[in-house]
Amino acid sequence: MTVLLGDKNRFAAEVGEWEHSLRRVDLWAAGQWLTCDDNMAFVGQFRSDVVDTVAWLRSGGGSPMPFDDLSPEATHQRLMRRSGADDETEEEYEFRSQFRVLSWGPTTDNVTAYLFRDADRLVLTVQFWREEHLARHPDHAGRVFVAEVPTEEFVGILEGLAVVLDDGEEPVIG
């Protein structure tokens, strides 16, 4: 059984079949298939990360865009400017990390995503970074995708995702 939650043009999650101890989880933001490199999630770890994100957002987590004069795309690019640089300071890393989202293990580690909170809506920026992906999708090179989602909608999708992951019966291996 496949379950789709949300709108692929904003944010969506689709949960599908089991394969041994893994389950297919497809995520979309701004019309882009985010889990295109690895959509088989280890359910325990993935669900735990999703639930942690829900708790963070429910407790008021999520900061506004840090640079008032920049678009979401430009803000994402500015945050990435010194990412991974040999001389990146701990303060720079910590500052950038406060906006990082969708860090849910191997299923989502092919994208860099930031989340900015603006009252009752969230702005999600996503950028693909793997060379193999960019070779297959040259139009994604350097491109930042932006999705705006009402906070309650985003949280509802994540809560629904956690429930669907709980509902499934992991196959017995042996």
JSON list of C-alpha atoms in Angstrom, two decimals:
[
{"chain": "A", "resi": 1, "resn": "MET", "atom": "CA", "xyz": [0.00, 0.00, 0.00]},
{"chain": "A", "resi": 2, "resn": "THR", "atom": "CA", "xyz": [1.31, 3.44, -0.95]},
{"chain": "A", "resi": 3, "resn": "VAL", "atom": "CA", "xyz": [0.33, 6.54, 1.03]},
{"chain": "A", "resi": 4, "resn": "LEU", "atom": "CA", "xyz": [0.91, 10.10, -0.22]},
{"chain": "A", "resi": 5, "resn": "LEU", "atom": "CA", "xyz": [0.83, 12.99, 2.26]},
{"chain": "A", "resi": 6, "resn": "GLY", "atom": "CA", "xyz": [0.98, 16.62, 1.13]},
{"chain": "A", "resi": 7, "resn": "ASP", "atom": "CA", "xyz": [1.49, 18.40, -2.17]},
{"chain": "A", "resi": 8, "resn": "LYS", "atom": "CA", "xyz": [4.57, 17.57, -4.26]},
{"chain": "A", "resi": 9, "resn": "ASN", "atom": "CA", "xyz": [4.79, 21.19, -5.42]},
{"chain": "A", "resi": 10, "resn": "ARG", "atom": "CA", "xyz": [5.19, 22.36, -1.79]},
{"chain": "A", "resi": 11, "resn": "PHE", "atom": "CA", "xyz": [6.20, 19.43, 0.42]},
{"chain": "A", "resi": 12, "resn": "ALA", "atom": "CA", "xyz": [5.10, 15.81, 0.29]},
{"chain": "A", "resi": 13, "resn": "ALA", "atom": "CA", "xyz": [6.01, 12.40, 1.60]},
{"chain": "A", "resi": 14, "resn": "GLU", "atom": "CA", "xyz": [5.05, 9.09, 0.04]},
{"chain": "A", "resi": 15, "resn": "VAL", "atom": "CA", "xyz": [5.50, 5.80, 1.88]},
{"chain": "A", "resi": 16, "resn": "GLY", "atom": "CA", "xyz": [5.51, 2.54, -0.03]},
{"chain": "A", "resi": 17, "resn": "GLU", "atom": "CA", "xyz": [6.55, -1.05, 0.17]},
{"chain": "A", "resi": 18, "resn": "TRP", "atom": "CA", "xyz": [8.97, -2.82, 2.48]},
{"chain": "A", "resi": 19, "resn": "GLU", "atom": "CA", "xyz": [12.18, -4.40, 1.25]},
{"chain": "A", "resi": 20, "resn": "HIS", "atom": "CA", "xyz": [13.60, -6.49, 4.07]},
{"chain": "A", "resi": 21, "resn": "SER", "atom": "CA", "xyz": [14.05, -4.05, 7.00]},
{"chain": "A", "resi": 22, "resn": "LEU", "atom": "CA", "xyz": [13.85, -0.96, 4.79]},
{"chain": "A", "resi": 23, "resn": "ARG", "atom": "CA", "xyz": [10.81, 0.90, 3.52]},
{"chain": "A", "resi": 24, "resn": "ARG", "atom": "CA", "xyz": [10.40, 3.12, 0.48]},
{"chain": "A", "resi": 25, "resn": "VAL", "atom": "CA", "xyz": [10.03, 6.77, 1.49]},
{"chain": "A", "resi": 26, "resn": "ASP", "atom": "CA", "xyz": [9.89, 9.42, -1.22]},
{"chain": "A", "resi": 27, "resn": "LEU", "atom": "CA", "xyz": [10.05, 13.11, -0.34]},
{"chain": "A", "resi": 28, "resn": "TRP", "atom": "CA", "xyz": [9.30, 16.10, -2.55]},
{"chain": "A", "resi": 29, "resn": "ALA", "atom": "CA", "xyz": [9.79, 19.82, -2.11]},
{"chain": "A", "resi": 30, "resn": "ALA", "atom": "CA", "xyz": [9.14, 22.55, -4.66]},
{"chain": "A", "resi": 31, "resn": "GLY", "atom": "CA", "xyz": [8.21, 19.89, -7.22]},
{"chain": "A", "resi": 32, "resn": "GLN", "atom": "CA", "xyz": [11.57, 18.11, -6.86]},
{"chain": "A", "resi": 33, "resn": "TRP", "atom": "CA", "xyz": [11.99, 14.46, -5.91]},
{"chain": "A", "resi": 34, "resn": "LEU", "atom": "CA", "xyz": [14.44, 14.74, -3.01]},
{"chain": "A", "resi": 35, "resn": "THR", "atom": "CA", "xyz": [15.04, 11.06, -2.28]},
{"chain": "A", "resi": 36, "resn": "CYS", "atom": "CA", "xyz": [15.99, 10.21, -5.85]},
{"chain": "A", "resi": 37, "resn": "ASP", "atom": "CA", "xyz": [19.42, 8.84, -4.84]},
{"chain": "A", "resi": 38, "resn": "ASP", "atom": "CA", "xyz": [18.24, 6.57, -2.01]},
{"chain": "A", "resi": 39, "resn": "ASN", "atom": "CA", "xyz": [14.58, 6.20, -1.15]},
{"chain": "A", "resi": 40, "resn": "MET", "atom": "CA", "xyz": [14.88, 3.10, 1.02]},
{"chain": "A", "resi": 41, "resn": "ALA", "atom": "CA", "xyz": [14.80, 4.23, 4.65]},
{"chain": "A", "resi": 42, "resn": "PHE", "atom": "CA", "xyz": [15.72, 2.35, 7.79]},
{"chain": "A", "resi": 43, "resn": "VAL", "atom": "CA", "xyz": [12.37, 2.96, 9.45]},
{"chain": "A", "resi": 44, "resn": "GLY", "atom": "CA", "xyz": [13.45, 3.17, 13.09]},
{"chain": "A", "resi": 45, "resn": "GLN", "atom": "CA", "xyz": [16.10, 5.83, 12.55]},
{"chain": "A", "resi": 46, "resn": "PHE", "atom": "CA", "xyz": [14.12, 7.72, 9.91]},
{"chain": "A", "resi": 47, "resn": "ARG", "atom": "CA", "xyz": [10.93, 7.85, 11.98]},
{"chain": "A", "resi": 48, "resn": "SER", "atom": "CA", "xyz": [12.87, 8.99, 15.05]},
{"chain": "A", "resi": 49, "resn": "ASP", "atom": "CA", "xyz": [14.43, 11.87, 13.06]},
{"chain": "A", "resi": 50, "resn": "VAL", "atom": "CA", "xyz": [11.02, 12.89, 11.67]},
{"chain": "A", "resi": 51, "resn": "VAL", "atom": "CA", "xyz": [9.45, 12.84, 15.16]},
{"chain": "A", "resi": 52, "resn": "ASP", "atom": "CA", "xyz": [12.37, 14.95, 16.49]},
{"chain": "A", "resi": 53, "resn": "THR", "atom": "CA", "xyz": [11.71, 17.51, 13.74]},
{"chain": "A", "resi": 54, "resn": "VAL", "atom": "CA", "xyz": [8.01, 17.63, 14.66]},
{"chain": "A", "resi": 55, "resn": "ALA", "atom": "CA", "xyz": [8.86, 18.19, 18.33]},
{"chain": "A", "resi": 56, "resn": "TRP", "atom": "CA", "xyz": [11.34, 20.93, 17.39]},
{"chain": "A", "resi": 57, "resn": "LEU", "atom": "CA", "xyz": [8.76, 22.74, 15.25]},
{"chain": "A", "resi": 58, "resn": "ARG", "atom": "CA", "xyz": [5.95, 22.25, 17.79]},
{"chain": "A", "resi": 59, "resn": "SER", "atom": "CA", "xyz": [8.18, 23.82, 20.47]},
{"chain": "A", "resi": 60, "resn": "GLY", "atom": "CA", "xyz": [8.66, 26.94, 18.33]},
{"chain": "A", "resi": 61, "resn": "GLY", "atom": "CA", "xyz": [11.87, 25.83, 16.60]},
{"chain": "A", "resi": 62, "resn": "GLY", "atom": "CA", "xyz": [12.88, 27.44, 13.37]},
{"chain": "A", "resi": 63, "resn": "SER", "atom": "CA", "xyz": [14.46, 30.85, 12.99]},
{"chain": "A", "resi": 64, "resn": "PRO", "atom": "CA", "xyz": [13.53, 33.60, 10.55]},
{"chain": "A", "resi": 65, "resn": "MET", "atom": "CA", "xyz": [15.74, 34.24, 7.54]},
{"chain": "A", "resi": 66, "resn": "PRO", "atom": "CA", "xyz": [18.93, 35.77, 8.94]},
{"chain": "A", "resi": 67, "resn": "PHE", "atom": "CA", "xyz": [19.57, 38.25, 6.13]},
{"chain": "A", "resi": 68, "resn": "ASP", "atom": "CA", "xyz": [16.64, 40.63, 5.63]},
{"chain": "A", "resi": 69, "resn": "ASP", "atom": "CA", "xyz": [17.87, 41.92, 2.29]},
{"chain": "A", "resi": 70, "resn": "LEU", "atom": "CA", "xyz": [18.25, 38.51, 0.61]},
{"chain": "A", "resi": 71, "resn": "SER", "atom": "CA", "xyz": [15.82, 36.15, -1.12]},
{"chain": "A", "resi": 72, "resn": "PRO", "atom": "CA", "xyz": [15.50, 32.59, 0.20]},
{"chain": "A", "resi": 73, "resn": "GLU", "atom": "CA", "xyz": [17.75, 31.37, -2.65]},
{"chain": "A", "resi": 74, "resn": "ALA", "atom": "CA", "xyz": [20.43, 33.96, -1.90]},
{"chain": "A", "resi": 75, "resn": "THR", "atom": "CA", "xyz": [20.18, 33.25, 1.84]},
{"chain": "A", "resi": 76, "resn": "HIS", "atom": "CA", "xyz": [20.75, 29.53, 1.17]},
{"chain": "A", "resi": 77, "resn": "GLN", "atom": "CA", "xyz": [23.74, 30.32, -1.02]},
{"chain": "A", "resi": 78, "resn": "ARG", "atom": "CA", "xyz": [25.20, 32.69, 1.56]},
{"chain": "A", "resi": 79, "resn": "LEU", "atom": "CA", "xyz": [24.85, 30.07, 4.29]},
{"chain": "A", "resi": 80, "resn": "MET", "atom": "CA", "xyz": [26.64, 27.58, 2.02]},
{"chain": "A", "resi": 81, "resn": "ARG", "atom": "CA", "xyz": [29.44, 29.94, 1.03]},
{"chain": "A", "resi": 82, "resn": "ARG", "atom": "CA", "xyz": [31.96, 28.67, 3.63]},
{"chain": "A", "resi": 83, "resn": "SER", "atom": "CA", "xyz": [30.38, 25.28, 4.30]},
{"chain": "A", "resi": 84, "resn": "GLY", "atom": "CA", "xyz": [33.11, 22.70, 4.64]},
{"chain": "A", "resi": 85, "resn": "ALA", "atom": "CA", "xyz": [35.92, 25.21, 4.10]},
{"chain": "A", "resi": 86, "resn": "ASP", "atom": "CA", "xyz": [39.12, 24.29, 5.91]},
{"chain": "A", "resi": 87, "resn": "ASP", "atom": "CA", "xyz": [39.04, 27.58, 7.79]},
{"chain": "A", "resi": 88, "resn": "GLU", "atom": "CA", "xyz": [35.32, 27.60, 8.57]},
{"chain": "A", "resi": 89, "resn": "THR", "atom": "CA", "xyz": [34.98, 28.63, 12.21]},
{"chain": "A", "resi": 90, "resn": "GLU", "atom": "CA", "xyz": [32.92, 26.81, 14.80]},
{"chain": "A", "resi": 91, "resn": "GLU", "atom": "CA", "xyz": [30.70, 29.91, 15.05]},
{"chain": "A", "resi": 92, "resn": "GLU", "atom": "CA", "xyz": [30.06, 29.86, 11.29]},
{"chain": "A", "resi": 93, "resn": "TYR", "atom": "CA", "xyz": [29.22, 26.15, 11.43]},
{"chain": "A", "resi": 94, "resn": "GLU", "atom": "CA", "xyz": [26.87, 26.61, 14.42]},
{"chain": "A", "resi": 95, "resn": "PHE", "atom": "CA", "xyz": [25.16, 29.59, 12.79]},
{"chain": "A", "resi": 96, "resn": "ARG", "atom": "CA", "xyz": [24.53, 27.68, 9.56]},
{"chain": "A", "resi": 97, "resn": "SER", "atom": "CA", "xyz": [23.44, 24.53, 11.43]},
{"chain": "A", "resi": 98, "resn": "GLN", "atom": "CA", "xyz": [20.58, 26.27, 13.22]},
{"chain": "A", "resi": 99, "resn": "PHE", "atom": "CA", "xyz": [18.75, 26.43, 9.87]},
{"chain": "A", "resi": 100, "resn": "ARG", "atom": "CA", "xyz": [19.59, 22.90, 8.68]},
{"chain": "A", "resi": 101, "resn": "VAL", "atom": "CA", "xyz": [16.65, 20.55, 8.22]},
{"chain": "A", "resi": 102, "resn": "LEU", "atom": "CA", "xyz": [15.86, 17.16, 6.67]},
{"chain": "A", "resi": 103, "resn": "SER", "atom": "CA", "xyz": [19.06, 15.67, 8.11]},
{"chain": "A", "resi": 104, "resn": "TRP", "atom": "CA", "xyz": [17.43, 12.29, 8.33]},
{"chain": "A", "resi": 105, "resn": "GLY", "atom": "CA", "xyz": [20.25, 9.94, 7.40]},
{"chain": "A", "resi": 106, "resn": "PRO", "atom": "CA", "xyz": [21.17, 8.31, 4.10]},
{"chain": "A", "resi": 107, "resn": "THR", "atom": "CA", "xyz": [17.71, 8.84, 2.60]},
{"chain": "A", "resi": 108, "resn": "THR", "atom": "CA", "xyz": [18.12, 12.63, 2.62]},
{"chain": "A", "resi": 109, "resn": "ASP", "atom": "CA", "xyz": [21.88, 13.15, 2.67]},
{"chain": "A", "resi": 110, "resn": "ASN", "atom": "CA", "xyz": [21.97, 13.95, -1.05]},
{"chain": "A", "resi": 111, "resn": "VAL", "atom": "CA", "xyz": [20.49, 17.41, -0.44]},
{"chain": "A", "resi": 112, "resn": "THR", "atom": "CA", "xyz": [21.32, 20.40, 1.70]},
{"chain": "A", "resi": 113, "resn": "ALA", "atom": "CA", "xyz": [18.13, 21.86, 3.10]},
{"chain": "A", "resi": 114, "resn": "TYR", "atom": "CA", "xyz": [17.47, 24.91, 5.24]},
{"chain": "A", "resi": 115, "resn": "LEU", "atom": "CA", "xyz": [14.27, 25.96, 6.95]},
{"chain": "A", "resi": 116, "resn": "PHE", "atom": "CA", "xyz": [13.26, 29.51, 7.84]},
{"chain": "A", "resi": 117, "resn": "ARG", "atom": "CA", "xyz": [10.22, 30.29, 9.96]},
{"chain": "A", "resi": 118, "resn": "ASP", "atom": "CA", "xyz": [8.07, 33.31, 9.23]},
{"chain": "A", "resi": 119, "resn": "ALA", "atom": "CA", "xyz": [5.18, 33.40, 11.71]},
{"chain": "A", "resi": 120, "resn": "ASP", "atom": "CA", "xyz": [2.78, 30.66, 10.55]},
{"chain": "A", "resi": 121, "resn": "ARG", "atom": "CA", "xyz": [4.66, 29.62, 7.43]},
{"chain": "A", "resi": 122, "resn": "LEU", "atom": "CA", "xyz": [7.93, 27.90, 6.67]},
{"chain": "A", "resi": 123, "resn": "VAL", "atom": "CA", "xyz": [10.32, 28.54, 3.82]},
{"chain": "A", "resi": 124, "resn": "LEU", "atom": "CA", "xyz": [12.28, 25.46, 2.83]},
{"chain": "A", "resi": 125, "resn": "THR", "atom": "CA", "xyz": [15.32, 25.75, 0.57]},
{"chain": "A", "resi": 126, "resn": "VAL", "atom": "CA", "xyz": [16.87, 22.66, -1.00]},
{"chain": "A", "resi": 127, "resn": "GLN", "atom": "CA", "xyz": [19.96, 22.10, -3.11]},
{"chain": "A", "resi": 128, "resn": "PHE", "atom": "CA", "xyz": [21.27, 18.87, -4.62]},
{"chain": "A", "resi": 129, "resn": "TRP", "atom": "CA", "xyz": [25.02, 18.49, -4.21]},
{"chain": "A", "resi": 130, "resn": "ARG", "atom": "CA", "xyz": [26.19, 15.03, -5.34]},
{"chain": "A", "resi": 131, "resn": "GLU", "atom": "CA", "xyz": [28.26, 15.08, -8.54]},
{"chain": "A", "resi": 132, "resn": "GLU", "atom": "CA", "xyz": [26.48, 11.98, -9.90]},
{"chain": "A", "resi": 133, "resn": "HIS", "atom": "CA", "xyz": [23.11, 13.67, -9.46]},
{"chain": "A", "resi": 134, "resn": "LEU", "atom": "CA", "xyz": [24.29, 16.91, -11.06]},
{"chain": "A", "resi": 135, "resn": "ALA", "atom": "CA", "xyz": [25.74, 14.96, -14.01]},
{"chain": "A", "resi": 136, "resn": "ARG", "atom": "CA", "xyz": [22.31, 13.37, -14.58]},
{"chain": "A", "resi": 137, "resn": "HIS", "atom": "CA", "xyz": [20.49, 16.68, -13.95]},
{"chain": "A", "resi": 138, "resn": "PRO", "atom": "CA", "xyz": [22.78, 19.51, -15.12]},
{"chain": "A", "resi": 139, "resn": "ASP", "atom": "CA", "xyz": [19.93, 22.01, -14.69]},
{"chain": "A", "resi": 140, "resn": "HIS", "atom": "CA", "xyz": [20.18, 21.40, -10.92]},
{"chain": "A", "resi": 141, "resn": "ALA", "atom": "CA", "xyz": [23.82, 22.54, -10.70]},
{"chain": "A", "resi": 142, "resn": "GLY", "atom": "CA", "xyz": [23.97, 25.58, -8.43]},
{"chain": "A", "resi": 143, "resn": "ARG", "atom": "CA", "xyz": [20.18, 25.77, -8.28]},
{"chain": "A", "resi": 144, "resn": "VAL", "atom": "CA", "xyz": [18.29, 26.29, -5.03]},
{"chain": "A", "resi": 145, "resn": "PHE", "atom": "CA", "xyz": [14.67, 25.14, -4.93]},
{"chain": "A", "resi": 146, "resn": "VAL", "atom": "CA", "xyz": [12.28, 26.99, -2.64]},
{"chain": "A", "resi": 147, "resn": "ALA", "atom": "CA", "xyz": [9.02, 25.79, -1.12]},
{"chain": "A", "resi": 148, "resn": "GLU", "atom": "CA", "xyz": [6.72, 27.81, 1.11]},
{"chain": "A", "resi": 149, "resn": "VAL", "atom": "CA", "xyz": [4.48, 25.71, 3.35]},
{"chain": "A", "resi": 150, "resn": "PRO", "atom": "CA", "xyz": [2.14, 26.69, 6.17]},
{"chain": "A", "resi": 151, "resn": "THR", "atom": "CA", "xyz": [3.74, 25.47, 9.40]},
{"chain": "A", "resi": 152, "resn": "GLU", "atom": "CA", "xyz": [0.72, 23.39, 10.41]},
{"chain": "A", "resi": 153, "resn": "GLU", "atom": "CA", "xyz": [0.63, 21.72, 6.99]},
{"chain": "A", "resi": 154, "resn": "PHE", "atom": "CA", "xyz": [4.33, 20.79, 7.15]},
{"chain": "A", "resi": 155, "resn": "VAL", "atom": "CA", "xyz": [4.03, 19.51, 10.72]},
{"chain": "A", "resi": 156, "resn": "GLY", "atom": "CA", "xyz": [0.87, 17.60, 9.79]},
{"chain": "A", "resi": 157, "resn": "ILE", "atom": "CA", "xyz": [2.65, 15.89, 6.91]},
{"chain": "A", "resi": 158, "resn": "LEU", "atom": "CA", "xyz": [5.51, 14.88, 9.19]},
{"chain": "A", "resi": 159, "resn": "GLU", "atom": "CA", "xyz": [3.13, 13.63, 11.89]},
{"chain": "A", "resi": 160, "resn": "GLY", "atom": "CA", "xyz": [1.24, 11.66, 9.25]},
{"chain": "A", "resi": 161, "resn": "LEU", "atom": "CA", "xyz": [4.51, 10.24, 7.96]},
{"chain": "A", "resi": 162, "resn": "ALA", "atom": "CA", "xyz": [5.41, 9.02, 11.44]},
{"chain": "A", "resi": 163, "resn": "VAL", "atom": "CA", "xyz": [1.98, 7.38, 11.81]},
{"chain": "A", "resi": 164, "resn": "VAL", "atom": "CA", "xyz": [2.20, 5.66, 8.42]},
{"chain": "A", "resi": 165, "resn": "LEU", "atom": "CA", "xyz": [5.68, 4.38, 9.26]},
{"chain": "A", "resi": 166, "resn": "ASP", "atom": "CA", "xyz": [4.26, 3.01, 12.54]},
{"chain": "A", "resi": 167, "resn": "ASP", "atom": "CA", "xyz": [1.31, 1.34, 10.77]},
{"chain": "A", "resi": 168, "resn": "GLY", "atom": "CA", "xyz": [3.40, -0.83, 8.53]},
{"chain": "A", "resi": 169, "resn": "GLU", "atom": "CA", "xyz": [4.37, -4.31, 9.52]},
{"chain": "A", "resi": 170, "resn": "GLU", "atom": "CA", "xyz": [8.08, -4.90, 9.14]},
{"chain": "A", "resi": 171, "resn": "PRO", "atom": "CA", "xyz": [8.53, -8.27, 7.47]},
{"chain": "A", "resi": 172, "resn": "VAL", "atom": "CA", "xyz": [9.94, -11.11, 9.53]},
{"chain": "A", "resi": 173, "resn": "ILE", "atom": "CA", "xyz": [13.41, -11.99, 8.30]},
{"chain": "A", "resi": 174, "resn": "GLY", "atom": "CA", "xyz": [14.64, -15.46, 8.81]}
]
